Each structure stands twice: as structure tokens, then as C-alpha cells.
Amino acid sequence: MSLAHGRPYLAIPGPSVMPDAVLQAMHVPAPNIYEGALVEMTHAMIPDLKRIARTEHYAAIYIANGHGAWEAALSNVLNPGDKVLVPATGRFAFGWADMAEGLGLVPQIIDFGLRAPIDAARVEEVLAADTGHEIKAVLFSHVDTATSIRNDPAALRAALDSAGHPALLMADCIASLACDRFEMDAWGVDVMVAGCQKGLMTPPGLAFVFFNERGHEARDRVTRVSRYWDWRPRSEPDFFYNFFGGTAPTHHLLGLRAALDLLHGEGIEAVWARHETLARTVWAACEVWSEAGAMRMNIEDRSLRSHAVTALGVGFGNGAKLREWTAQNAGLTLGLGIGMASEEDPESSGFFRIGHMGHLNAHMVLGALGVIEAGMQAVQIPYGKGALAAAAGVVAAG
Ligand SMILES: *Cc1c(COP(=O)(O)O)cnc(C)c1O
């Protein structure tokens, strides 16, 4: 007997759960790509996308995953040899830095470790010391999905401003867009990258780059941009084919339209508030479980935690065991620990992550927490008692 039959639940930090409305919108025959509904829908979707990013400036869409968004953004604003500063708080900052290096840029990493946020004061010191303005951009993850830390973009903008430094501020919001509050224009972020498969609830395959006038001007100083990555024809298309550097991702666009309708129907403020309350629900349980000493939340300070993902340590090998148990016995797939390796745990097998992003509600979160508790019982990870009651209390209080 297995208790895994029934609708499976992918509680990982992307791809996230796909709403039926998104899947159904995609279940149609090939639409006309020359004129008509799809073309009109896509043009009308750009302002709706920008509203989610809280920007009034530019957006470009690519057929790509998050790595494609990273490369697209870098390719449009930086020349080979340019220095980029990368304050790192986990695996994803290193990934973007590595992408930069592959493009001939010169990343300078400030490593803040795996359990602390970016210290904007240290970033400011480095920028102030760069009197020749060799650093052309600061790249950071708003939420680092590996560590589940949430960084403060406004503090980085303030650091750039008080250092009087002209570098572009470039944010990776792949995990945070439509989950954690993000105010691109108000917070002075110049370039922002995102994907469709996390807060935007659409099957992986679309990447977005948003940029403001400073980003737009930076593009003019770049001497060579691959025709495919060039954001100009995508952000100011003369005809539809150029929006996507070729054939449009027809069905992904239909899915994304449905997802945007869900988000705007709920309202972005309410979407953020839902994520926050569901995150507090998860934390309430995790904090009680942690009292027995075996579990450790990777980020101690609530104000620094992402509302989209939670990374947890449960002791060498136990993260992997727990994940296997919940998938096989309860139909719940939990996120892998990544980028948390140490000498004692070279594969990050002592970690797991709970994805709580996108299309989810209280019963899904409470169900997942109940299954995690059952799994800890089954694989014998000691845990504090009363966690589910604590989580229910958060939901009851709303
Ligand atoms: C998921 C994620 C990525 C990578 O996206 P892919 O679609 O897997 O290429 C990059 N950065 C962050 C912060 C992410 O959460």
C-alpha cells in the first residue's frame, strides 16, 4: 500500500504548482502567429507584466529559463572585460557570476556566506574604493533560492548612491517575482531578470528582462550583442516576429496570460500578503520542530527570510531520506538542498527546501507540513511537538 496516490504536490522552489487555468489555456490547437488574437494578446500582456515587476519602463521576453535571463541581461549592458561586483548570499549569485565570467566579464565576488544577507555597508565600501568606476554593474539575488535569504534591493541602491557610483544595479528576481514584495522603479533597480516558472506559475520556458532608462542607455554603449539576445527588437518590436527573435512561444504566452489574470484578479498586494502569511505558517511549524535540536532553519531572523522558499538543515543524510520518504509515501516532492555543501556533508544531503511560491493556499501548506512531520517520524528525525498546531494557528489568525 502507498499513500502517494492522488494529485501529486511539487513543493519545490520552481517549477511551482501550475494552476488548472494555466494548463487549460495552453490546451488549444496552434494559433495564428501572423495576426489576430495571439498577437493582440501579447501586446496587451506587456503592461500587465510590467505591473507585476512594478516598473513603467521596458520589458523583453525570451524563450529561455532563468539562466537565459541571466545571459540576456548581461549581454545587453556589459562589454567583455567589464568588471561586475557580485555580493553573494548563496548558490545563485555564484551562478550569475559564473555566467558573467563565461561572457568575458570580470566578476568580483563579496561572499557573505550561506546564512547572512548582503551587508550594504560593505558593498558601499568596495564601490567607494573604486574611484576609477571600473565596476560597471552590481549583480545580486533578491531571494537566493538555495539559502532562502531575502536581500534588500533598496539598501543596495542607497549604497550605490552614497558611494556616488554609476554602476548599474541588476537584480535576480527569478525566485521572488510575484512572491516577495519587489518595487523595481521605487527601489531604483536598473535591470531585473525573472522566469515564468516560479511566482508566475507557468511551465518553464519564458524568461524576462526588465530595464529602465539607465539600462537602455547602457545598451547603447555595448559594442556587440548577439542578435538573439539583443533586447532592442524585443522591447520595441516593429513586427510581432521580432518580439521573440523568431517564432513566438505560442502556448507559453497563453499560459502566462492566464497566470497574469490570476495575479491581477487577486491583486499583487494580496498576492504578496498571501505569500507572507503562508511563509509564516511554514516557519511556525519549522520553529517548533527545531526545538528538538535536529532541525535548523537556515535563516534565523524572520525579517531576512524569503516568503517563497525555506531552506532547512536536518543533519547529514537526513534531508535526502526525508525527501525520498515524502515523495514515495505521500506524493509530496520537497526541494533538494543545493549549494550548502561542507566537509561533513559534501552533497548538501543534510538539507531540504520547502517551496511555497505561486499557486498555493492554506490547505496545501498545512498538508505539506503534516506530511513532513509524518516523514520525520518515519525516518526518525527528532522534532519538537506542537508544530502543526502552531501552523494552524497562523492560518486561523489569517
Ligand atoms: C530558479 C532560479 C534561477 C535559475 O533558473 P533556471 O530556470 O533554473 O535557469 C536563478 N536564480 C534564482 C534566484 C532562482 O531561483
JSON list of C-alpha atoms in Angstrom, two decimals, residues 3 18 31 45-46 60 62 82 90 103 109 119 121 151 182-183 197 230 254 272 283 286 306 309 382:
[
{"chain": "A", "resi": 3, "resn": "LEU", "atom": "CA", "xyz": [-0.43, 6.79, 0.38]},
{"chain": "A", "resi": 18, "resn": "MET", "atom": "CA", "xyz": [0.70, 25.09, -12.24]},
{"chain": "A", "resi": 31, "resn": "PRO", "atom": "CA", "xyz": [-2.85, 29.66, -33.04]},
{"chain": "A", "resi": 45, "resn": "MET", "atom": "CA", "xyz": [0.31, 41.48, -21.88]},
{"chain": "A", "resi": 46, "resn": "ILE", "atom": "CA", "xyz": [3.45, 43.64, -21.72]},
{"chain": "A", "resi": 60, "resn": "ALA", "atom": "CA", "xyz": [11.87, 41.91, -23.11]},
{"chain": "A", "resi": 62, "resn": "TYR", "atom": "CA", "xyz": [12.90, 35.36, -24.21]},
{"chain": "A", "resi": 82, "resn": "ASP", "atom": "CA", "xyz": [33.97, 44.95, -17.74]},
{"chain": "A", "resi": 90, "resn": "GLY", "atom": "CA", "xyz": [24.21, 31.57, -1.89]},
{"chain": "A", "resi": 103, "resn": "LEU", "atom": "CA", "xyz": [30.83, 36.10, -21.26]},
{"chain": "A", "resi": 109, "resn": "ILE", "atom": "CA", "xyz": [32.62, 38.38, -5.54]},
{"chain": "A", "resi": 119, "resn": "ASP", "atom": "CA", "xyz": [25.73, 43.88, 4.06]},
{"chain": "A", "resi": 121, "resn": "ALA", "atom": "CA", "xyz": [27.76, 48.92, 4.02]},
{"chain": "A", "resi": 151, "resn": "ASN", "atom": "CA", "xyz": [18.20, 40.68, 0.33]},
{"chain": "A", "resi": 182, "resn": "PHE", "atom": "CA", "xyz": [9.55, 43.95, -5.14]},
{"chain": "A", "resi": 183, "resn": "GLU", "atom": "CA", "xyz": [9.37, 47.56, -6.34]},
{"chain": "A", "resi": 197, "resn": "GLN", "atom": "CA", "xyz": [8.04, 29.02, -13.66]},
{"chain": "A", "resi": 230, "resn": "ASP", "atom": "CA", "xyz": [19.60, 41.81, -28.19]},
{"chain": "A", "resi": 254, "resn": "LEU", "atom": "CA", "xyz": [-1.41, 31.63, -23.50]},
{"chain": "A", "resi": 272, "resn": "TRP", "atom": "CA", "xyz": [2.39, 39.26, -1.55]},
{"chain": "A", "resi": 283, "resn": "TRP", "atom": "CA", "xyz": [8.03, 29.00, 9.77]},
{"chain": "A", "resi": 286, "resn": "CYS", "atom": "CA", "xyz": [9.66, 24.71, 11.46]},
{"chain": "A", "resi": 306, "resn": "SER", "atom": "CA", "xyz": [12.13, 34.71, 1.73]},
{"chain": "A", "resi": 309, "resn": "VAL", "atom": "CA", "xyz": [11.14, 29.18, -0.12]},
{"chain": "A", "resi": 382, "resn": "PRO", "atom": "CA", "xyz": [13.70, 14.12, 16.25]}
]
